[in-house]
């Protein structure tokens, strides 16, 4: 390669990095604004114009947020709602996806497409009818009022994701287990599901995130403040006249911490899940 | 002896018998999809039916008394100014939002699809905005755009673009821009990752052949990348259109639809009328109109999803 070629390739790299770093800076700026504000003092946060770098950073807000807000309760509720949704979704989705992957039967196509259509009926368009149904079932103000709709709207992704994955597992493995005397349930739990791990991780992550992030259901179906999740808790801190921005942003940072940890470990599964959800392989 | 065998065999009976035998042989398959079917029927299908029914009634949320009013809600909606205002605001919201996400997503994807170090780091970092609660992104943007203490004002003042703080979210003319920026920020990662997956499936030989033929980078992008990416762009844009159309948390947290309804969209109005104002009947009528839009999107989506499957 000539010197000019080297220079050109180097220049291209610089340009790519330049664009990526600029775009990343743009995407990360809100996180910086959020985090740096939580390190400011109560007086500095209300200085105008805003200081871009805290003049005297302190973690005071993180200390007082434990006593002054219900952040611990909200986090606990978020976990409860997310885990509940994951369990309910998987209990429903695994048998259905397995059945569709292993059997040919009349109505299978209708079932699978019907499930897909559910994804189109976004929660908010359905919220009035859902409100009527939740109240008449007597579920209003219970965790189930949030878990059930969340499970319904995560089912399409889960059924399709697992259906696609089950199909890739060779039937011969199951037959071998059957000859060894394993029951149908044993085959599913001991042979099939362990092999389905990547799809299960993607499913669980997607469902967990969905339930963790949703404001709408909690806003509509839970009036009891002791059952708020993180988004609802943050929303409740937006005051009509006055908002304690420092506390609210601190709660926000704490509220996204579990997700950042999840992202760091499961990035590949999240990406494969997102891709599989939208684009058929 | 099975029930079917007790019948005398006539052609009609044997058809019934065959059907019953068929169902019985596959009873396990049907049994396994039954829970999902039942669940979705009661949580999705029944509320849809309930929404249609409610839209014909006057139904205050705080009482059990429902009065049948027929199509009155629909007549009122079509005769109201707010409906047409909502339509144009929803259109603006979707078009600007989706275009912003698609363009920014494509820009990120094209640059991520290069042989560079730290690709995994960049990919993870770009994905994060998508994964955090919309309500939290919304309050952060509210804070950034705060008329007195916001970072946006601070940056613009620093750069000398403005000489005095501006309140975006309180200004009826530009509030929607303040919200759509947050929405673009939230939705761009999805586009970027889907586009990246699409880019990675383009055969490298196409570029090599084009390079030998002397095609410039831009020509390669124009004549190879874009056409190859077309199905992915189509699906991602359509999904994004649906999600942007129905997005609730961001607008509701940032402005609640205000000031003077200028950031409201059709779905925000469903919530405002049906649940905030407690008029379930009228809210349901707006929902039904929302269904009509979603139905059109859904048909297009299913057509692409089922027919174009091989190309994807």
XYZ file of C-alpha atoms in Angstrom:
593
model
C 0.000 0.000 0.000
C 1.265 3.486 -0.831
C 1.690 6.274 1.714
C -1.292 8.064 0.226
C -3.403 4.930 0.748
C -2.369 4.788 4.397
C -3.221 8.417 4.906
C -6.579 7.998 3.282
C -7.500 4.971 5.397
C -6.330 6.802 8.517
C -8.324 9.865 7.577
C -11.422 7.737 7.053
C -11.016 6.198 10.521
C -10.674 9.652 12.053
C -13.822 10.785 10.274
C -15.802 7.743 11.420
C -14.672 8.142 15.016
C -15.362 11.857 14.840
C -18.930 11.350 13.676
C -19.555 8.526 16.173
C -18.188 10.500 19.110
C -20.168 13.584 18.128
C -23.377 11.549 17.832
C -22.652 9.744 21.083
C -22.088 13.075 22.811
C -25.465 14.223 21.551
C -27.161 11.041 22.760
C -25.370 11.102 26.114
C -25.963 14.779 26.862
C -29.302 14.210 28.643
C -27.599 11.653 30.904
C -24.890 14.179 31.663
C -27.486 16.862 32.377
C -29.338 14.494 34.674
C -26.328 13.195 36.546
C -24.442 16.474 36.925
C -27.566 18.175 38.253
C -27.850 15.635 41.045
C -24.348 16.559 42.194
C -25.212 20.225 42.604
C -26.198 21.864 45.850
C -29.769 22.950 46.496
C -28.882 26.540 45.690
C -26.712 25.831 42.653
C -29.406 23.819 40.897
C -31.572 26.939 40.917
C -28.950 29.239 39.464
C -29.673 30.883 36.154
C -28.210 30.333 33.649
C -27.377 26.776 34.644
C -23.783 25.889 35.417
C -22.747 23.127 33.030
C -20.265 21.704 35.542
C -21.184 21.586 39.242
C -19.000 24.121 41.063
C -18.890 22.174 44.318
C -20.024 18.607 43.590
C -21.456 16.599 46.461
C -23.493 13.435 46.859
C -25.815 15.121 49.362
C -28.860 14.499 47.190
C -28.200 10.759 47.162
C -28.094 10.708 50.941
C -31.257 12.703 51.528
C -33.252 10.963 48.788
C -33.506 7.819 50.951
C -35.268 9.649 53.753
C -37.192 12.277 51.796
C -38.714 10.139 49.043
C -40.188 6.660 48.614
C -37.499 5.629 46.129
C -36.818 2.305 47.880
C -40.494 1.410 47.816
C -40.798 2.387 44.146
C -37.798 0.271 43.203
C -39.217 -2.684 45.139
C -42.587 -2.248 43.392
C -40.871 -2.024 40.012
C -39.101 -5.310 40.684
C -42.327 -6.938 41.863
C -44.268 -5.784 38.792
C -41.481 -6.702 36.370
C -40.859 -10.159 37.815
C -44.590 -10.840 38.023
C -44.991 -9.901 34.368
C -42.047 -12.071 33.317
C -43.400 -15.118 35.173
C -46.941 -14.736 33.849
C -45.754 -14.106 30.277
C -43.436 -17.110 30.210
C -46.014 -19.447 31.764
C -48.383 -18.520 28.950
C -45.925 -18.174 26.081
C -43.744 -21.277 26.469
C -46.505 -23.903 26.050
C -48.112 -22.032 23.166
C -44.842 -21.437 21.323
C -43.796 -25.045 21.862
C -47.117 -26.329 20.579
C -46.850 -24.240 17.417
C -43.241 -25.234 16.799
C -43.855 -28.972 17.154
C -47.316 -29.478 15.662
C -49.167 -28.818 12.451
C -52.787 -28.053 13.105
C -55.670 -26.142 11.620
C -55.790 -22.620 13.040
C -52.087 -22.354 13.840
C -51.525 -19.600 11.298
C -54.571 -17.726 12.521
C -53.356 -18.057 16.098
C -49.858 -16.778 15.342
C -51.058 -13.869 13.224
C -53.763 -13.071 15.778
C -51.104 -12.833 18.463
C -49.087 -10.536 16.212
C -52.070 -8.252 15.699
C -52.226 -7.701 19.464
C -48.973 -5.804 19.146
C -50.789 -3.308 16.960
C -53.416 -2.584 19.602
C -51.195 -0.322 21.606
C -52.128 0.051 25.263
C -53.273 3.656 25.210
C -55.802 3.136 22.424
C -57.281 0.325 24.463
C -57.039 2.039 27.820
C -60.691 3.086 28.150
C -62.013 -0.415 27.471
C -59.270 -1.903 29.625
C -60.211 0.434 32.464
C -63.774 -0.837 32.276
C -62.642 -4.472 32.289
C -60.111 -4.058 35.121
C -62.637 -2.318 37.349
C -65.397 -4.830 36.660
C -63.042 -7.717 37.497
C -62.370 -5.941 40.797
C -58.660 -5.707 40.011
C -58.403 -1.918 40.326
C -55.567 -0.848 42.644
C -54.011 -4.330 42.738
C -50.617 -5.246 41.292
C -52.419 -7.627 38.955
C -54.117 -4.626 37.321
C -50.668 -3.652 36.044
C -49.137 -7.085 35.533
C -51.988 -8.496 33.433
C -52.020 -5.753 30.746
C -48.218 -5.715 30.640
C -48.191 -9.476 30.089
C -50.795 -9.179 27.343
C -48.710 -6.665 25.426
C -45.438 -8.568 25.834
C -46.962 -11.918 24.820
C -46.714 -11.368 21.044
C -42.978 -10.811 21.164
C -42.475 -13.745 23.532
C -44.604 -16.214 21.589
C -42.912 -15.362 18.285
C -39.417 -15.251 19.704
C -39.747 -18.648 21.420
C -41.665 -20.179 18.521
C -38.859 -19.276 16.147
C -36.257 -20.645 18.501
C -38.041 -23.912 19.371
C -38.223 -24.693 15.662
C -34.426 -24.699 15.456
C -34.061 -27.384 18.135
C -33.849 -30.839 16.475
C -36.758 -33.166 17.238
C -34.292 -36.064 17.391
C -33.021 -34.797 20.750
C -36.511 -35.037 22.168
C -37.037 -38.485 20.706
C -33.834 -39.706 22.307
C -35.027 -38.421 25.685
C -38.404 -40.064 25.146
C -36.760 -43.426 24.483
C -34.859 -42.950 27.755
C -38.251 -42.735 29.438
C -38.552 -38.988 30.021
C -42.056 -37.554 30.321
C -43.256 -34.707 28.092
C -42.781 -32.199 30.919
C -39.284 -33.517 31.642
C -38.383 -33.244 27.974
C -39.504 -29.610 27.959
C -37.771 -28.588 31.189
C -34.634 -30.751 30.972
C -33.933 -30.885 27.229
C -35.679 -28.123 25.320
C -35.615 -25.137 27.686
C -31.897 -25.351 28.540
C -31.174 -25.255 24.814
C -33.488 -22.252 24.446
C -31.437 -20.128 26.831
C -30.500 -17.316 24.405
C -34.141 -16.838 23.390
C -35.294 -17.044 26.998
C -32.786 -14.414 28.094
C -33.944 -12.114 25.266
C -37.590 -12.722 26.185
C -37.055 -12.127 29.874
C -35.008 -8.986 29.275
C -37.575 -7.532 26.885
C -40.487 -8.301 29.211
C -38.659 -7.059 32.287
C -37.736 -3.764 30.592
C -41.246 -3.301 29.244
C -42.848 -3.731 32.671
C -40.183 -1.673 34.432
C -40.569 1.291 32.108
C -44.332 1.575 31.716
C -46.071 4.584 33.260
C -49.506 4.252 31.650
C -50.855 1.171 33.460
C -49.714 2.307 36.893
C -51.017 5.815 36.242
C -54.420 4.431 35.277
C -54.956 1.390 37.469
C -53.097 2.154 40.705
C -54.148 5.093 42.855
C -52.530 3.705 45.976
C -49.208 5.587 46.267
C -47.590 2.692 48.123
C -47.821 0.619 44.924
C -46.142 3.114 42.555
C -43.300 1.950 40.353
C -40.298 4.085 39.426
C -41.766 5.957 36.413
C -44.954 6.681 38.374
C -42.919 7.778 41.369
C -40.878 10.179 39.261
C -44.059 11.451 37.618
C -45.622 12.055 41.046
C -42.691 14.332 41.890
C -43.552 16.727 39.064
C -45.353 19.388 41.036
C -48.040 21.616 39.603
C -46.383 24.710 41.050
C -43.022 23.594 42.364
C -40.858 20.667 41.485
C -37.924 19.521 43.572
C -35.763 18.937 40.524
C -32.724 17.838 42.474
C -34.594 15.085 44.295
C -36.507 14.048 41.207
C -33.400 13.710 39.050
C -31.662 11.787 41.815
C -34.559 9.325 41.959
C -34.339 9.084 38.150
C -30.654 8.203 38.271
C -31.312 5.533 40.894
C -34.288 4.282 38.875
C -32.266 3.646 35.740
C -29.293 2.113 37.539
C -30.676 -1.462 37.478
C -31.311 -1.064 33.748
C -27.779 0.151 33.052
C -26.430 -2.916 34.842
C -28.800 -5.108 32.819
C -27.576 -3.464 29.617
C -23.935 -3.920 30.434
C -24.373 -7.674 30.867
C -27.107 -8.522 28.379
C -26.453 -6.120 25.512
C -26.130 -8.897 22.927
C -29.365 -10.562 23.988
C -31.205 -7.251 23.936
C -29.972 -6.515 20.428
C -30.827 -9.980 19.122
C -34.234 -9.674 20.763
C -34.933 -6.267 19.249
C -33.852 -7.469 15.843
C -35.882 -10.668 15.984
C -38.903 -8.727 17.156
C -39.024 -6.496 14.136
C -37.326 -8.293 11.290
C -38.034 -11.886 10.460
C -34.840 -13.865 9.980
C -66.779 -46.822 21.717
C -66.421 -43.152 20.916
C -69.328 -40.772 20.657
C -68.848 -40.351 16.942
C -69.153 -44.075 16.268
C -72.663 -44.198 17.755
C -73.996 -42.217 14.820
C -75.167 -43.946 11.687
C -72.732 -43.054 9.008
C -74.069 -40.451 6.585
C -71.746 -38.163 4.598
C -72.500 -35.235 6.926
C -71.872 -37.331 10.019
C -68.629 -38.676 8.736
C -67.444 -35.125 8.168
C -68.317 -34.249 11.732
C -66.667 -37.435 12.884
C -63.539 -36.671 10.921
C -63.409 -33.180 12.395
C -63.848 -34.495 15.922
C -61.201 -37.140 15.398
C -58.891 -34.466 14.001
C -59.391 -32.228 17.038
C -59.032 -35.175 19.426
C -55.774 -36.304 17.861
C -54.361 -32.819 18.202
C -55.930 -32.122 21.581
C -52.535 -31.545 23.181
C -51.563 -28.930 20.575
C -54.817 -27.046 21.096
C -54.653 -27.401 24.867
C -51.250 -25.722 24.906
C -52.344 -22.660 22.940
C -55.612 -22.370 24.883
C -54.263 -20.330 27.825
C -52.793 -17.628 25.559
C -55.959 -17.560 23.488
C -58.190 -17.226 26.550
C -55.907 -14.641 28.136
C -55.693 -12.437 25.046
C -59.414 -12.747 24.451
C -60.208 -11.443 27.927
C -57.482 -8.793 28.144
C -57.376 -7.552 24.537
C -60.346 -8.733 22.489
C -62.967 -8.103 25.157
C -61.732 -4.548 25.924
C -61.837 -3.854 22.174
C -65.452 -4.986 22.092
C -66.107 -3.015 25.294
C -64.590 0.118 23.733
C -66.904 -0.120 20.726
C -69.907 -0.628 23.017
C -68.944 2.201 25.382
C -68.541 4.626 22.485
C -72.318 4.441 22.008
C -73.035 5.354 25.622
C -72.804 8.341 27.903
C -70.729 6.808 30.664
C -69.175 8.861 33.466
C -66.251 7.029 35.099
C -67.507 7.807 38.607
C -70.959 6.260 38.264
C -72.554 3.030 37.130
C -75.302 4.680 35.121
C -74.878 4.379 31.371
C -77.188 6.088 28.925
C -77.420 4.918 25.347
C -76.722 7.849 23.008
C -76.088 6.070 19.700
C -73.645 7.793 17.397
C -73.891 11.114 19.209
C -70.245 11.079 20.350
C -69.050 10.538 16.810
C -71.243 13.317 15.446
C -69.922 15.680 18.101
C -66.334 14.682 17.417
C -66.619 15.245 13.668
C -68.258 18.618 14.285
C -65.623 19.769 16.767
C -62.599 21.907 15.934
C -60.375 20.048 18.367
C -60.641 16.809 16.343
C -59.133 18.408 13.254
C -56.533 20.171 15.356
C -55.622 16.788 16.872
C -55.390 15.173 13.439
C -52.960 17.748 12.126
C -50.926 17.728 15.338
C -50.781 13.914 15.306
C -49.679 13.973 11.663
C -46.952 16.521 12.395
C -45.856 14.576 15.457
C -45.580 11.272 13.541
C -43.960 12.630 10.361
C -41.325 14.757 12.096
C -40.697 12.157 14.802
C -40.292 9.172 12.485
C -38.205 11.110 9.947
C -35.909 12.316 12.712
C -35.480 8.824 14.164
C -34.918 7.214 10.754
C -32.329 9.733 9.563
C -30.404 9.857 12.818
C -30.661 6.067 13.136
C -29.319 5.556 9.628
C -26.447 7.955 10.279
C -25.495 6.057 13.439
C -25.912 2.620 11.828
C -23.780 3.431 8.792
C -20.957 4.638 11.018
C -21.299 1.706 13.419
C -21.115 -0.730 10.508
C -17.402 -0.105 10.073
C -14.390 -2.074 11.048
C -13.422 0.003 14.056
C -12.328 -0.628 17.611
C -14.826 -0.266 20.412
C -17.788 -1.120 18.222
C -19.490 -3.086 20.975
C -19.036 -0.181 23.382
C -20.566 2.288 20.924
C -23.439 -0.072 20.159
C -24.298 -0.517 23.838
C -23.984 3.186 24.563
C -26.231 4.155 21.638
C -28.834 1.626 22.791
C -29.237 2.950 26.341
C -31.718 5.810 25.682
C -34.147 3.230 24.287
C -34.049 1.109 27.420
C -34.865 3.612 30.138
C -38.401 4.632 31.169
C -39.933 7.203 28.813
C -41.261 9.079 31.831
C -37.715 9.517 33.108
C -36.388 10.653 29.705
C -39.301 13.051 29.610
C -38.551 14.681 32.965
C -34.888 14.949 32.028
C -35.788 16.769 28.799
C -38.188 18.903 30.772
C -35.301 19.832 33.000
C -32.945 20.479 30.064
C -35.550 22.732 28.461
C -36.397 24.534 31.698
C -36.875 28.264 30.930
C -34.661 29.485 33.786
C -32.400 26.674 34.983
C -32.177 24.506 31.877
C -28.977 23.299 30.242
C -30.245 24.058 26.749
C -30.516 27.747 27.557
C -27.116 27.659 29.203
C -25.529 26.116 26.085
C -27.298 28.485 23.688
C -26.310 31.492 25.817
C -22.726 30.263 25.987
C -22.601 29.948 22.201
C -24.172 33.367 21.826
C -27.135 32.048 19.830
C -29.648 33.612 22.215
C -29.170 36.502 24.624
C -32.024 35.652 26.969
C -33.558 32.386 28.227
C -36.416 30.894 26.217
C -39.227 28.747 27.602
C -39.909 26.121 24.956
C -42.515 23.950 26.645
C -44.613 26.892 27.771
C -44.802 28.442 24.320
C -47.795 27.171 22.272
C -45.930 27.739 18.998
C -42.833 25.676 19.735
C -43.769 23.389 22.634
C -44.313 20.462 20.241
C -40.732 20.788 19.014
C -39.499 20.528 22.592
C -41.425 17.262 22.979
C -40.615 15.793 19.566
C -36.889 16.218 20.256
C -37.249 14.017 23.347
C -39.241 11.486 21.325
C -36.585 11.365 18.597
C -33.925 10.862 21.241
C -35.897 7.939 22.691
C -36.707 6.285 19.351
C -33.416 6.663 17.484
C -31.596 3.712 19.136
C -34.196 1.228 17.888
C -33.789 2.489 14.333
C -30.009 2.441 14.584
C -29.837 -1.148 15.846
C -32.364 -2.483 13.317
C -30.597 -0.672 10.469
C -27.261 -1.998 11.694
C -28.594 -5.558 11.611
C -29.830 -4.893 8.085
C -26.488 -3.462 6.984
C -24.631 -6.468 8.313
C -26.687 -8.814 6.176
C -25.685 -7.064 2.922
C -23.180 -9.294 1.072
C -19.725 -7.719 1.169
C -19.015 -8.890 -2.414
C -21.447 -6.287 -3.739
C -19.238 -3.518 -2.384
C -16.059 -5.190 -3.565
C -17.432 -5.533 -7.088
C -18.587 -1.925 -7.035
C -15.212 -0.743 -5.789
C -13.494 -2.564 -8.668
C -15.884 -0.832 -11.048
C -14.716 2.427 -9.520
C -17.862 3.393 -7.621
C -17.414 6.191 -5.108
C -18.471 5.726 -1.452
C -21.554 7.856 -1.995
C -22.512 5.901 -5.122
C -22.090 2.645 -3.227
C -24.406 3.971 -0.528
C -26.930 5.207 -3.068
C -26.965 2.151 -5.366
C -26.140 -0.752 -3.015
C -26.803 0.134 0.615
C -30.141 1.909 0.253
C -31.780 -0.617 -2.125
C -30.492 -3.595 -0.102
C -31.700 -1.982 3.099
C -35.106 -1.090 1.693
C -37.133 -3.943 3.284
C -35.575 -3.268 6.679
C -36.175 0.469 6.365
C -39.776 -0.243 5.406
C -40.487 -2.477 8.413
C -38.629 -0.318 10.918
C -40.287 2.878 9.693
C -43.712 1.300 9.793
C -43.213 -0.024 13.329
C -41.837 3.325 14.397
C -44.851 5.054 12.845
C -47.184 2.894 14.909
C -45.206 3.439 18.111
C -44.913 7.180 17.551
C -48.615 7.408 16.796
C -49.508 5.730 20.096
C -46.748 7.174 22.278
C -48.180 8.432 25.521
C -45.705 8.564 28.420
C -43.386 11.170 26.894
C -45.987 13.774 25.954
C -48.042 13.206 29.081
C -45.028 13.654 31.353
C -43.580 16.652 29.509
C -46.632 18.777 28.859
C -49.790 16.776 29.581
C -50.869 17.849 26.079
C -50.568 21.574 26.803
C -50.074 24.473 26.475
C -53.623 24.983 25.202
C -53.616 21.432 23.726
C -50.885 22.231 21.198
C -48.807 19.134 22.047
C -51.821 16.872 22.267
C -52.236 13.974 19.840
C -55.179 11.682 19.238
C -54.067 9.204 21.910
C -53.304 11.922 24.441
C -56.834 13.139 23.875
C -58.252 9.647 24.480
C -56.654 9.722 27.908
C -57.544 13.330 28.598
C -61.223 12.917 27.761
C -61.803 9.325 28.832
C -59.822 9.033 32.041
C -58.732 12.511 33.179
C -62.093 14.142 32.523
C -63.860 10.866 33.302
C -66.030 10.703 30.206
C -65.534 7.039 29.250
C -68.067 7.125 26.411
C -66.481 9.991 24.522
C -62.997 8.666 25.254
C -64.075 5.316 23.811
C -65.322 7.024 20.652
C -61.891 8.629 20.215
C -60.340 5.196 20.835
C -62.416 3.694 18.037
C -61.058 6.363 15.697
C -57.588 5.434 16.930
C -58.336 1.785 16.057
C -59.149 2.787 12.501
C -55.696 4.338 12.073
C -53.947 1.396 13.718
C -55.965 -1.036 11.636
C -54.664 0.529 8.433
C -51.078 0.380 9.715
C -51.606 -3.208 10.892
C -52.819 -4.388 7.492
C -49.841 -2.830 5.743
C -47.499 -4.324 8.340
C -48.982 -7.820 8.094
C -48.846 -7.730 4.303
C -45.174 -6.857 4.345
C -44.466 -9.274 7.185
C -46.153 -12.267 5.603
C -45.603 -11.719 1.875
C -42.165 -10.116 1.845
C -40.812 -12.631 4.336
C -38.306 -14.196 1.967
C -36.697 -10.891 1.170
C -36.164 -9.936 4.784
